[in-house]
Structures are given as structure tokens and as C-alpha cells.
Short mmCIF file of C-alpha atoms and ligand atoms in Angstrom, two decimals:
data_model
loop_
_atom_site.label_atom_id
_atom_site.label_comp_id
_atom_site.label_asym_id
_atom_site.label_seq_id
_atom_site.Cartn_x
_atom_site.Cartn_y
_atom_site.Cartn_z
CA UNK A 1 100.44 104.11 105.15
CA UNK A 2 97.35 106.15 104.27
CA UNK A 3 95.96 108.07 107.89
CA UNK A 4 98.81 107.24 109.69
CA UNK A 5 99.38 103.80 109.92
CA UNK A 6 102.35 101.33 109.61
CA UNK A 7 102.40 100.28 105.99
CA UNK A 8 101.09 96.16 105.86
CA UNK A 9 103.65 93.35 105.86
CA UNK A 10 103.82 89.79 104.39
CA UNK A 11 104.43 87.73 102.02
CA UNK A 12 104.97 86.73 98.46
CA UNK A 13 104.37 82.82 97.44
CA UNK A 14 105.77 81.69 94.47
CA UNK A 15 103.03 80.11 92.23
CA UNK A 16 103.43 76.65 91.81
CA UNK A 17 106.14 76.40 94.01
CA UNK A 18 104.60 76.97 97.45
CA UNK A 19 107.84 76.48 99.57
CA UNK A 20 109.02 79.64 98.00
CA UNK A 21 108.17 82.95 99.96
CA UNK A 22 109.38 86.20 100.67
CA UNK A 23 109.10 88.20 103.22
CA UNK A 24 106.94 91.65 102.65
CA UNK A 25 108.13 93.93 105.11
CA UNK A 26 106.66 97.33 103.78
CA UNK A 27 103.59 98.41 101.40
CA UNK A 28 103.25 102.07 100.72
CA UNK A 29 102.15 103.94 97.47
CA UNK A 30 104.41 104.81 94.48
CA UNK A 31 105.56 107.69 94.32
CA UNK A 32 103.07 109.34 91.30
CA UNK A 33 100.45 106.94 93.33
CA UNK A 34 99.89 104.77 90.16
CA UNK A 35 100.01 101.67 92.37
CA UNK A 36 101.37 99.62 95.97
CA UNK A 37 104.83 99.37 95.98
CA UNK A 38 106.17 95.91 97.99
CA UNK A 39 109.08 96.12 99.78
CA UNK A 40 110.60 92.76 99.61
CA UNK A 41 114.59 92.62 101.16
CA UNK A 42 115.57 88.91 100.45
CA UNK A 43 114.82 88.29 96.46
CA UNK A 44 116.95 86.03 95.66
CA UNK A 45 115.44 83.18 92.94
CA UNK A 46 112.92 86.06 92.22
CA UNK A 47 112.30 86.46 88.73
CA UNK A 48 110.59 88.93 86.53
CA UNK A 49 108.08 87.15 85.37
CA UNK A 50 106.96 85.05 88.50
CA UNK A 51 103.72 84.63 89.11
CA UNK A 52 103.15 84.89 92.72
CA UNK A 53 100.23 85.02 95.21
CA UNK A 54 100.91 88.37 97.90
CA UNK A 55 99.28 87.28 101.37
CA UNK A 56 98.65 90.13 103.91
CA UNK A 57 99.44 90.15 107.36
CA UNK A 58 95.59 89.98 108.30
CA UNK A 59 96.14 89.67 111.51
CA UNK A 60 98.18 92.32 112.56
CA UNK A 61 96.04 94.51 109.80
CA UNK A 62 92.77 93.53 111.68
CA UNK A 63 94.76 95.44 115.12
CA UNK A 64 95.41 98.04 113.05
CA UNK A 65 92.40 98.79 111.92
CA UNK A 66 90.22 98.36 115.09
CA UNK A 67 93.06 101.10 116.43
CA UNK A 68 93.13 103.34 113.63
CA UNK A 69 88.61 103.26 113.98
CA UNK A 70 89.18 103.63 117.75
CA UNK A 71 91.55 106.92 117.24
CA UNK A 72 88.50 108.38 115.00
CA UNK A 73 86.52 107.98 118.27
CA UNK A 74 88.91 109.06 121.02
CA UNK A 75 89.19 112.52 118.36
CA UNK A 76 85.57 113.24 119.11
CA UNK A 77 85.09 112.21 122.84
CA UNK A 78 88.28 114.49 123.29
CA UNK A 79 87.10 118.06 122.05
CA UNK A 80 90.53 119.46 121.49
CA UNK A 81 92.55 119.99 118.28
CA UNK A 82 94.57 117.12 117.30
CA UNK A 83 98.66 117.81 116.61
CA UNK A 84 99.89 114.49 115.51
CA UNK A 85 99.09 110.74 116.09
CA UNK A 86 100.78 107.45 116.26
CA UNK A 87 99.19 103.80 115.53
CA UNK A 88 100.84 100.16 116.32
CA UNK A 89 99.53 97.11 116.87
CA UNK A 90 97.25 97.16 119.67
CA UNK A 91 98.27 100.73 120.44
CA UNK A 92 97.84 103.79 119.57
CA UNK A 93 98.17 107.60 120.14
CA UNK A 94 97.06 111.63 119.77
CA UNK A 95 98.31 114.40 120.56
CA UNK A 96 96.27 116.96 121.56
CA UNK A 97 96.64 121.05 121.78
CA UNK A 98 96.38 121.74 125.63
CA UNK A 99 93.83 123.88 126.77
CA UNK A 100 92.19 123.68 130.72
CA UNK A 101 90.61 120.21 129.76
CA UNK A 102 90.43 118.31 132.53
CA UNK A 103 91.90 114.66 131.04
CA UNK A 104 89.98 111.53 132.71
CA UNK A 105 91.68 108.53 131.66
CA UNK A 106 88.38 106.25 132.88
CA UNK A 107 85.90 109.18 131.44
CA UNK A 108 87.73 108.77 127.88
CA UNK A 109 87.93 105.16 127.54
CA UNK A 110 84.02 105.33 128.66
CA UNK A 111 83.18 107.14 125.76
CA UNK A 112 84.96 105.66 123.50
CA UNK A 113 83.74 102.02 124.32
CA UNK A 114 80.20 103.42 124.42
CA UNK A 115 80.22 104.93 120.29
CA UNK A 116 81.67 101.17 120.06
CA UNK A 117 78.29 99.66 121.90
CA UNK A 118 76.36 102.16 119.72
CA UNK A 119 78.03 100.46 116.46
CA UNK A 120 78.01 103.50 114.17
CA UNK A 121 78.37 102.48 110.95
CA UNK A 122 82.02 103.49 108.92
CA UNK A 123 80.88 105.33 105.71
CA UNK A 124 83.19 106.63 103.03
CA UNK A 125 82.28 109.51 100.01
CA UNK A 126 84.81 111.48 98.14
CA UNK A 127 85.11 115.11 97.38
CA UNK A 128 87.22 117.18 95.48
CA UNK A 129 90.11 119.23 96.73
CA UNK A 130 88.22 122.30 95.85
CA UNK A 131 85.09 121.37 98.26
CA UNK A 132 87.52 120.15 101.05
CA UNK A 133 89.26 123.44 101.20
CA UNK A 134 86.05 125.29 101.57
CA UNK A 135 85.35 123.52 104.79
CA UNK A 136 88.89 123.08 106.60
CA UNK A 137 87.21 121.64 109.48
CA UNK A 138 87.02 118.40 107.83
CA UNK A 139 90.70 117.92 108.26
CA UNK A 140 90.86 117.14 111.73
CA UNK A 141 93.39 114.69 112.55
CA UNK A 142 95.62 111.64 111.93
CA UNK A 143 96.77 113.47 108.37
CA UNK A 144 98.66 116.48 107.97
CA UNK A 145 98.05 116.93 104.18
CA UNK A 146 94.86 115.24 103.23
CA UNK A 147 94.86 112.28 101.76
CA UNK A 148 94.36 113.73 97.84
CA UNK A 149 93.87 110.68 95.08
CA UNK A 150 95.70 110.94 91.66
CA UNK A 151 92.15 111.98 90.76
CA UNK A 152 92.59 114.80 93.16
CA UNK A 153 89.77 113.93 95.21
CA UNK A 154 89.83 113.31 98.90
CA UNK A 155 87.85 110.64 100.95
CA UNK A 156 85.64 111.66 103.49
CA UNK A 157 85.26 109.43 106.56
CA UNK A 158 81.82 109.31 108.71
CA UNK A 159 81.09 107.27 111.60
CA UNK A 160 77.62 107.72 112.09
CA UNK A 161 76.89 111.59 114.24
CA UNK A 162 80.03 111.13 115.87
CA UNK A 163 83.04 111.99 113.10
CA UNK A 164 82.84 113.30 109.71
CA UNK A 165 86.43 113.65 108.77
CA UNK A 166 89.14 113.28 105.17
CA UNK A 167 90.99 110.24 106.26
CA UNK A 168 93.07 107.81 103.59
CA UNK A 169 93.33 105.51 106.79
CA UNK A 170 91.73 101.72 106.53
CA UNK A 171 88.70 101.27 109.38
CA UNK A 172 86.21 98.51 110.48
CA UNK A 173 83.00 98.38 108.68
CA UNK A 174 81.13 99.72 111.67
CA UNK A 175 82.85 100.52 115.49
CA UNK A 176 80.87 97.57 116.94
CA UNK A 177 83.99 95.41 115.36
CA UNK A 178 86.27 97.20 117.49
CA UNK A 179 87.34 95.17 120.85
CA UNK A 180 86.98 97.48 123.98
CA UNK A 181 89.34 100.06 124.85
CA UNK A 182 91.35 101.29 127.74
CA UNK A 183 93.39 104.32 128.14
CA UNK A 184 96.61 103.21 129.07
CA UNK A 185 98.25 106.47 129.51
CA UNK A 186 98.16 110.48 129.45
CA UNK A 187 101.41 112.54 129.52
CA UNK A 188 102.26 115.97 128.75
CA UNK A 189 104.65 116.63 125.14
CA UNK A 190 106.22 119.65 125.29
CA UNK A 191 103.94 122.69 127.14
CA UNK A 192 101.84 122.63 124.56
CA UNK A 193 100.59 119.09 124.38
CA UNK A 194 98.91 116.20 125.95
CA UNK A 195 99.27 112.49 124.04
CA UNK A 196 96.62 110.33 124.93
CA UNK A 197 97.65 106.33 124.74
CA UNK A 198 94.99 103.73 124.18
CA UNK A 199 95.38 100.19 123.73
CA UNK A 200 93.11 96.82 123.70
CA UNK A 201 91.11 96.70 126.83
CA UNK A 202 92.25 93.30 127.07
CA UNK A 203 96.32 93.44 126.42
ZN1 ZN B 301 90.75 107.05 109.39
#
């Protein structure tokens, strides 16, 4: 669920016994962050002990990720603080602290699908807390806390000149991956936000 995102789904196959799976319908990280926790409704025949293969949901991952990537990208082409976010499959959203910005729906998706032409390249190094909270403008968005390891440390996130930003989120290896954008809507939250929808160019 790291950076905002729906936690994966799928399933668990039984090993040798391949007609026996279980639905996955949640991942997220135990609580003291020692390891994935699968959230698995219908166990019946389950045993401790069973050895089982765990298959992800790479498909609706992949959408996640190219929307999660694209989000990074709308943050910078949108030069306003970001209040909270939202990401589905093939959708996606920010909030963003009003101000007299003029939002162009065809002007944002522009620059967003042109840092995708450029294909930046995703790069990831990790700091400690200490060093993050010496330069707050590194948390930016999706997150409200960042994204602190058991080790304490927190990932940085760049995407070549255009974001440098703590993120625990999972992205394409470079934004060339991601399939073109539209913006699919604008509307006001509250007086003091705008949320700004995007969504496969395509859908
Ligand atoms: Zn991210």
C-alpha cells in the first residue's frame, strides 16, 4: 500500500496440487513491518505447512504502477502543493491547494505525456530520517508520513530533472513505460482544493 496505492491481489496455488487456489484479496505490511501480510478470506483445506506458489495480479499491478509514475509527473507539471491523492486501476487523482492557477485540462495532460516521450529514467536511493527532515521539501505528495523502513531510512524517488521526492510507492523503470495520459476531469473539493483526475489516454 506503500505511496498510496491499493494493496496487490491474487492468488495462492497449492504446490502439487494446482487445482487448489485461494483468492488474495489484500497485501499490506505487518504491523512492526517485518514482512507482507496476505489477506486470504476463503482458507478452507489450508494447512500450516503448505507449500504454495503466491501469483500477483500483474496485470492490474502493471495499471497501477504506470498511474502511480504518472501522478509523480502530473505533481511537477502542476506547481501547487499536493493535499491528498487517490490511485485505481487506470485512474488516478491529486488534490491540490488552490491558489489563482489557471487549471488547463489539455495543457496538463500535454506535459505530462511529454516527461513520458522524454523517458526519464525512475531512480531510487535511501536516506535516513535525520537527512529527510532537514530538507522537508522532499516530502511532497502521495504520503502523509514518509515512507520510514524498519531501518528507519526513507526512499528517495527521482525521475530524471523532473521529481526528486520520498515515495514507498512501486513505479515503472523509466516514464517511457507509461501509456499516454488524458485528464479526465478537474473539480473543486471544498474552497480550498482542486482534484485533478487522470486516466489512460486510451480508456
Ligand atoms: Zn511514488
Amino acid at each position: 500500500m506503500g505511496g498510496g496505492q491499493p494493496g496487490d491481489i491474487g492468488k495462492l496455488v497449492v504446490l502439487g496440487n494446482e487445482d487448489e487456489e485461494y483468492a488474495i484479496t489484500d497485501t499490506r505490511y505487518s504491523a512492526d513491518k517485518s514482512g507482507i501480510e496476505h489477506v486470504v478470506p476463503s482458507k478452507n483445506g489450508l494447512a500450516i505447512g503448505d507449500k504454495v506458489s503466491v501469483i500477483i495480479d500483474w496485470d492490474r499491478r502493471y495499471k497501477l504502477m504506470q498511474i502511480h509514475t504518472a501522478l509523480h509527473l502530473l505533481s511537477t507539471v502542476v506547481p501547487l502543493g499536493v493535499t491528498g491523492g487517490r490511485i485505481d486501476v487506470g485512474k488516478g487523482h491529486l488534490d491540490f491547494r488552490s491558489s489563482d492557477y489557471t487549471y488547463d485540462k489539455e495543457a496538463i495532460a500535454a506535459g505530462i505525456n511529454k516527461l513520458i516521450d522524454e523517458n526519464h529514467e525512475v531512480e531510487y536511493n535511501f536516506v535516513d530520517a535525520a537527512e529527510l527532515s532537514s530538507n522537508p521539501e522532499l516530502v511532497k505528495t502521495m504520503s502523509v508520513a514518509p515512507p520510514a523502513t524498519a531501518t528507519g531510512e526513507v526512499r528517495l524517488v527521482k525521475i530524471g530533472e523532473a521529481d526528486l521526492q520520498s515515495c514507498g510507492g512501486t513505479h515503472m523503470k523509466s516514464t517511457g513505460d507509461i501509456q499516454k495520459i488524458k485528464v479526465a476531469k478537474i473539480k473543486s473539493k471544498g474552497k480550498e482544493n482542486k482534484r485533478v483526475q487522470i486516466a489512460f489516454a486510451d480508456a
